[in-house]
């Protein structure tokens, strides 16, 4: 009896969960190796980040040890990586827009050089967004180019 009830409960829960994702391209045109880290605890409650999600025709760019662990991406000069934001929302959300707001206003990635974490002003001068709103560094579906400040 317990097994039948458990199976029935799973069938009822499955339709209420859905998945979605955004892909973002990050290109390092600077002279430094950059560390890209999944740092958001809030986002972790609603999804996760996959590093180095390059299409099959492109080589993997993140240094292998960290990318395989899913903790960070060490992006060397001249390399491009693809980061995928995978998020989960349940039927209690009104629509996709609620989940997008979480992703848009909370930036799950932090960027720092291997040598020293960048201050805010240097950080802003080192990144170029390619999105509909270039003033928002945390626009989660925009592409990013890192260059020398």
PDB file of N, CA and C in Angstrom, residues 85-142:
ATOM      1  N   UNK A  85      22.365  29.353 -16.920  1.00  0.00           N
ATOM      2  CA  UNK A  85      21.589  29.518 -15.697  1.00  0.00           C
ATOM      3  C   UNK A  85      20.373  28.599 -15.817  1.00  0.00           C
ATOM      4  N   UNK A  86      20.294  27.584 -14.993  1.00  0.00           N
ATOM      5  CA  UNK A  86      19.145  26.685 -15.000  1.00  0.00           C
ATOM      6  C   UNK A  86      18.297  27.029 -13.790  1.00  0.00           C
ATOM      7  N   UNK A  87      17.037  27.331 -14.003  1.00  0.00           N
ATOM      8  CA  UNK A  87      16.193  27.686 -12.874  1.00  0.00           C
ATOM      9  C   UNK A  87      14.932  26.836 -12.865  1.00  0.00           C
ATOM     10  N   UNK A  88      14.389  26.707 -11.677  1.00  0.00           N
ATOM     11  CA  UNK A  88      13.221  25.871 -11.440  1.00  0.00           C
ATOM     12  C   UNK A  88      12.117  26.766 -10.902  1.00  0.00           C
ATOM     13  N   UNK A  89      10.926  26.597 -11.398  1.00  0.00           N
ATOM     14  CA  UNK A  89       9.812  27.311 -10.783  1.00  0.00           C
ATOM     15  C   UNK A  89       8.637  26.357 -10.674  1.00  0.00           C
ATOM     16  N   UNK A  90       7.834  26.576  -9.675  1.00  0.00           N
ATOM     17  CA  UNK A  90       6.705  25.680  -9.437  1.00  0.00           C
ATOM     18  C   UNK A  90       5.406  26.408  -9.752  1.00  0.00           C
ATOM     19  N   UNK A  91       4.321  25.694  -9.654  1.00  0.00           N
ATOM     20  CA  UNK A  91       3.033  26.245 -10.056  1.00  0.00           C
ATOM     21  C   UNK A  91       2.567  27.386  -9.153  1.00  0.00           C
ATOM     22  N   UNK A  92       3.232  27.581  -8.001  1.00  0.00           N
ATOM     23  CA  UNK A  92       2.816  28.688  -7.143  1.00  0.00           C
ATOM     24  C   UNK A  92       3.311  30.038  -7.662  1.00  0.00           C
ATOM     25  N   UNK A  93       4.232  30.035  -8.651  1.00  0.00           N
ATOM     26  CA  UNK A  93       4.610  31.289  -9.300  1.00  0.00           C
ATOM     27  C   UNK A  93       3.508  31.673 -10.280  1.00  0.00           C
ATOM     28  N   UNK A  94       3.261  32.948 -10.381  1.00  0.00           N
ATOM     29  CA  UNK A  94       2.189  33.382 -11.282  1.00  0.00           C
ATOM     30  C   UNK A  94       2.541  33.138 -12.742  1.00  0.00           C
ATOM     31  N   UNK A  95       3.777  33.425 -13.094  1.00  0.00           N
ATOM     32  CA  UNK A  95       4.188  33.195 -14.473  1.00  0.00           C
ATOM     33  C   UNK A  95       5.711  33.226 -14.542  1.00  0.00           C
ATOM     34  N   UNK A  96       6.237  33.132 -15.732  1.00  0.00           N
ATOM     35  CA  UNK A  96       7.694  33.126 -15.926  1.00  0.00           C
ATOM     36  C   UNK A  96       8.323  34.425 -15.447  1.00  0.00           C
ATOM     37  N   UNK A  97       7.608  35.508 -15.518  1.00  0.00           N
ATOM     38  CA  UNK A  97       8.179  36.817 -15.176  1.00  0.00           C
ATOM     39  C   UNK A  97       8.675  36.860 -13.738  1.00  0.00           C
ATOM     40  N   UNK A  98       7.974  36.207 -12.817  1.00  0.00           N
ATOM     41  CA  UNK A  98       8.419  36.178 -11.423  1.00  0.00           C
ATOM     42  C   UNK A  98       9.813  35.582 -11.309  1.00  0.00           C
ATOM     43  N   UNK A  99      10.045  34.491 -12.008  1.00  0.00           N
ATOM     44  CA  UNK A  99      11.347  33.838 -11.944  1.00  0.00           C
ATOM     45  C   UNK A  99      12.401  34.685 -12.634  1.00  0.00           C
ATOM     46  N   UNK A 100      12.045  35.325 -13.727  1.00  0.00           N
ATOM     47  CA  UNK A 100      13.015  36.170 -14.422  1.00  0.00           C
ATOM     48  C   UNK A 100      13.471  37.325 -13.542  1.00  0.00           C
ATOM     49  N   UNK A 101      12.576  37.869 -12.739  1.00  0.00           N
ATOM     50  CA  UNK A 101      12.967  38.969 -11.856  1.00  0.00           C
ATOM     51  C   UNK A 101      14.028  38.516 -10.868  1.00  0.00           C
ATOM     52  N   UNK A 102      13.896  37.317 -10.363  1.00  0.00           N
ATOM     53  CA  UNK A 102      14.898  36.794  -9.432  1.00  0.00           C
ATOM     54  C   UNK A 102      16.248  36.713 -10.123  1.00  0.00           C
ATOM     55  N   UNK A 103      16.249  36.204 -11.342  1.00  0.00           N
ATOM     56  CA  UNK A 103      17.511  36.047 -12.062  1.00  0.00           C
ATOM     57  C   UNK A 103      18.078  37.401 -12.471  1.00  0.00           C
ATOM     58  N   UNK A 104      17.229  38.320 -12.863  1.00  0.00           N
ATOM     59  CA  UNK A 104      17.710  39.610 -13.347  1.00  0.00           C
ATOM     60  C   UNK A 104      18.309  40.460 -12.242  1.00  0.00           C
ATOM     61  N   UNK A 105      17.683  40.500 -11.085  1.00  0.00           N
ATOM     62  CA  UNK A 105      18.123  41.431 -10.058  1.00  0.00           C
ATOM     63  C   UNK A 105      19.112  40.843  -9.068  1.00  0.00           C
ATOM     64  N   UNK A 106      19.336  39.559  -9.102  1.00  0.00           N
ATOM     65  CA  UNK A 106      20.326  38.948  -8.224  1.00  0.00           C
ATOM     66  C   UNK A 106      21.366  38.292  -9.104  1.00  0.00           C
ATOM     67  N   UNK A 107      22.573  38.820  -9.084  1.00  0.00           N
ATOM     68  CA  UNK A 107      23.614  38.323  -9.968  1.00  0.00           C
ATOM     69  C   UNK A 107      24.304  37.125  -9.340  1.00  0.00           C
ATOM     70  N   UNK A 108      24.150  35.940  -9.898  1.00  0.00           N
ATOM     71  CA  UNK A 108      24.771  34.776  -9.294  1.00  0.00           C
ATOM     72  C   UNK A 108      26.251  34.627  -9.593  1.00  0.00           C
ATOM     73  N   UNK A 109      26.803  35.473 -10.425  1.00  0.00           N
ATOM     74  CA  UNK A 109      28.219  35.341 -10.751  1.00  0.00           C
ATOM     75  C   UNK A 109      29.018  36.482 -10.147  1.00  0.00           C
ATOM     76  N   UNK A 110      30.207  36.169  -9.652  1.00  0.00           N
ATOM     77  CA  UNK A 110      31.153  37.213  -9.269  1.00  0.00           C
ATOM     78  C   UNK A 110      32.402  37.013 -10.105  1.00  0.00           C
ATOM     79  N   UNK A 111      33.105  38.088 -10.326  1.00  0.00           N
ATOM     80  CA  UNK A 111      34.283  38.054 -11.178  1.00  0.00           C
ATOM     81  C   UNK A 111      35.463  38.624 -10.405  1.00  0.00           C
ATOM     82  N   UNK A 112      36.596  37.974 -10.477  1.00  0.00           N
ATOM     83  CA  UNK A 112      37.800  38.532  -9.884  1.00  0.00           C
ATOM     84  C   UNK A 112      38.999  37.984 -10.637  1.00  0.00           C
ATOM     85  N   UNK A 113      40.090  38.729 -10.603  1.00  0.00           N
ATOM     86  CA  UNK A 113      41.305  38.225 -11.221  1.00  0.00           C
ATOM     87  C   UNK A 113      41.926  37.220 -10.272  1.00  0.00           C
ATOM     88  N   UNK A 114      42.860  36.447 -10.773  1.00  0.00           N
ATOM     89  CA  UNK A 114      43.535  35.470  -9.928  1.00  0.00           C
ATOM     90  C   UNK A 114      44.350  36.186  -8.858  1.00  0.00           C
ATOM     91  N   UNK A 115      44.841  37.374  -9.175  1.00  0.00           N
ATOM     92  CA  UNK A 115      45.726  38.074  -8.247  1.00  0.00           C
ATOM     93  C   UNK A 115      44.977  38.809  -7.153  1.00  0.00           C
ATOM     94  N   UNK A 116      43.943  39.536  -7.512  1.00  0.00           N
ATOM     95  CA  UNK A 116      43.257  40.360  -6.518  1.00  0.00           C
ATOM     96  C   UNK A 116      41.817  40.594  -6.963  1.00  0.00           C
ATOM     97  N   UNK A 117      40.911  40.656  -6.002  1.00  0.00           N
ATOM     98  CA  UNK A 117      39.521  40.959  -6.350  1.00  0.00           C
ATOM     99  C   UNK A 117      39.428  42.423  -6.760  1.00  0.00           C
ATOM    100  N   UNK A 118      38.674  42.696  -7.795  1.00  0.00           N
ATOM    101  CA  UNK A 118      38.604  44.052  -8.323  1.00  0.00           C
ATOM    102  C   UNK A 118      37.650  44.909  -7.511  1.00  0.00           C
ATOM    103  N   UNK A 119      37.994  46.169  -7.372  1.00  0.00           N
ATOM    104  CA  UNK A 119      37.089  47.131  -6.743  1.00  0.00           C
ATOM    105  C   UNK A 119      35.950  47.426  -7.717  1.00  0.00           C
ATOM    106  N   UNK A 120      34.873  48.015  -7.209  1.00  0.00           N
ATOM    107  CA  UNK A 120      33.693  48.260  -8.030  1.00  0.00           C
ATOM    108  C   UNK A 120      33.951  49.098  -9.257  1.00  0.00           C
ATOM    109  N   UNK A 121      34.715  50.187  -9.120  1.00  0.00           N
ATOM    110  CA  UNK A 121      34.927  51.054 -10.277  1.00  0.00           C
ATOM    111  C   UNK A 121      35.787  50.376 -11.332  1.00  0.00           C
ATOM    112  N   UNK A 122      36.801  49.641 -10.911  1.00  0.00           N
ATOM    113  CA  UNK A 122      37.628  48.913 -11.869  1.00  0.00           C
ATOM    114  C   UNK A 122      36.805  47.806 -12.516  1.00  0.00           C
ATOM    115  N   UNK A 123      35.972  47.171 -11.722  1.00  0.00           N
ATOM    116  CA  UNK A 123      35.113  46.102 -12.218  1.00  0.00           C
ATOM    117  C   UNK A 123      34.225  46.617 -13.342  1.00  0.00           C
ATOM    118  N   UNK A 124      33.582  47.758 -13.127  1.00  0.00           N
ATOM    119  CA  UNK A 124      32.676  48.292 -14.134  1.00  0.00           C
ATOM    120  C   UNK A 124      33.417  48.715 -15.395  1.00  0.00           C
ATOM    121  N   UNK A 125      34.650  49.195 -15.253  1.00  0.00           N
ATOM    122  CA  UNK A 125      35.423  49.617 -16.419  1.00  0.00           C
ATOM    123  C   UNK A 125      35.990  48.426 -17.184  1.00  0.00           C
ATOM    124  N   UNK A 126      35.977  47.240 -16.583  1.00  0.00           N
ATOM    125  CA  UNK A 126      36.568  46.062 -17.206  1.00  0.00           C
ATOM    126  C   UNK A 126      35.552  45.182 -17.919  1.00  0.00           C
ATOM    127  N   UNK A 127      34.286  45.461 -17.735  1.00  0.00           N
ATOM    128  CA  UNK A 127      33.262  44.616 -18.335  1.00  0.00           C
ATOM    129  C   UNK A 127      32.433  45.398 -19.343  1.00  0.00           C
ATOM    130  N   UNK A 128      32.120  44.747 -20.441  1.00  0.00           N
ATOM    131  CA  UNK A 128      31.250  45.351 -21.441  1.00  0.00           C
ATOM    132  C   UNK A 128      30.069  44.407 -21.655  1.00  0.00           C
ATOM    133  N   UNK A 129      28.875  44.913 -21.405  1.00  0.00           N
ATOM    134  CA  UNK A 129      27.689  44.096 -21.596  1.00  0.00           C
ATOM    135  C   UNK A 129      27.203  44.207 -23.035  1.00  0.00           C
ATOM    136  N   UNK A 130      26.707  43.122 -23.555  1.00  0.00           N
ATOM    137  CA  UNK A 130      26.086  43.112 -24.873  1.00  0.00           C
ATOM    138  C   UNK A 130      24.644  42.660 -24.675  1.00  0.00           C
ATOM    139  N   UNK A 131      23.829  43.579 -24.190  1.00  0.00           N
ATOM    140  CA  UNK A 131      22.437  43.226 -23.910  1.00  0.00           C
ATOM    141  C   UNK A 131      21.555  44.433 -24.178  1.00  0.00           C
ATOM    142  N   UNK A 132      20.276  44.275 -23.939  1.00  0.00           N
ATOM    143  CA  UNK A 132      19.345  45.366 -24.189  1.00  0.00           C
ATOM    144  C   UNK A 132      19.536  46.516 -23.209  1.00  0.00           C
ATOM    145  N   UNK A 133      20.129  46.244 -22.053  1.00  0.00           N
ATOM    146  CA  UNK A 133      20.359  47.284 -21.055  1.00  0.00           C
ATOM    147  C   UNK A 133      21.801  47.207 -20.565  1.00  0.00           C
ATOM    148  N   UNK A 134      22.750  47.871 -21.239  1.00  0.00           N
ATOM    149  CA  UNK A 134      24.166  47.747 -20.894  1.00  0.00           C
ATOM    150  C   UNK A 134      24.517  48.303 -19.524  1.00  0.00           C
ATOM    151  N   UNK A 135      23.624  49.070 -18.893  1.00  0.00           N
ATOM    152  CA  UNK A 135      23.918  49.606 -17.563  1.00  0.00           C
ATOM    153  C   UNK A 135      23.741  48.555 -16.468  1.00  0.00           C
ATOM    154  N   UNK A 136      23.085  47.465 -16.788  1.00  0.00           N
ATOM    155  CA  UNK A 136      22.839  46.435 -15.781  1.00  0.00           C
ATOM    156  C   UNK A 136      23.873  45.320 -15.925  1.00  0.00           C
ATOM    157  N   UNK A 137      24.841  45.297 -15.015  1.00  0.00           N
ATOM    158  CA  UNK A 137      25.844  44.241 -15.061  1.00  0.00           C
ATOM    159  C   UNK A 137      25.252  42.893 -14.698  1.00  0.00           C
ATOM    160  N   UNK A 138      24.118  42.893 -14.012  1.00  0.00           N
ATOM    161  CA  UNK A 138      23.522  41.630 -13.596  1.00  0.00           C
ATOM    162  C   UNK A 138      22.391  41.183 -14.508  1.00  0.00           C
ATOM    163  N   UNK A 139      22.373  41.671 -15.732  1.00  0.00           N
ATOM    164  CA  UNK A 139      21.378  41.216 -16.697  1.00  0.00           C
ATOM    165  C   UNK A 139      21.763  39.796 -17.101  1.00  0.00           C
ATOM    166  N   UNK A 140      21.092  38.815 -16.563  1.00  0.00           N
ATOM    167  CA  UNK A 140      21.576  37.439 -16.616  1.00  0.00           C
ATOM    168  C   UNK A 140      21.573  36.811 -18.007  1.00  0.00           C
ATOM    169  N   UNK A 141      20.886  37.396 -18.974  1.00  0.00           N
ATOM    170  CA  UNK A 141      20.911  36.791 -20.294  1.00  0.00           C
ATOM    171  C   UNK A 141      21.744  37.595 -21.287  1.00  0.00           C
ATOM    172  N   UNK A 142      22.494  38.583 -20.815  1.00  0.00           N
ATOM    173  CA  UNK A 142      23.366  39.348 -21.694  1.00  0.00           C
ATOM    174  C   UNK A 142      24.739  38.717 -21.789  1.00  0.00           C
TER     175      UNK A 142
END
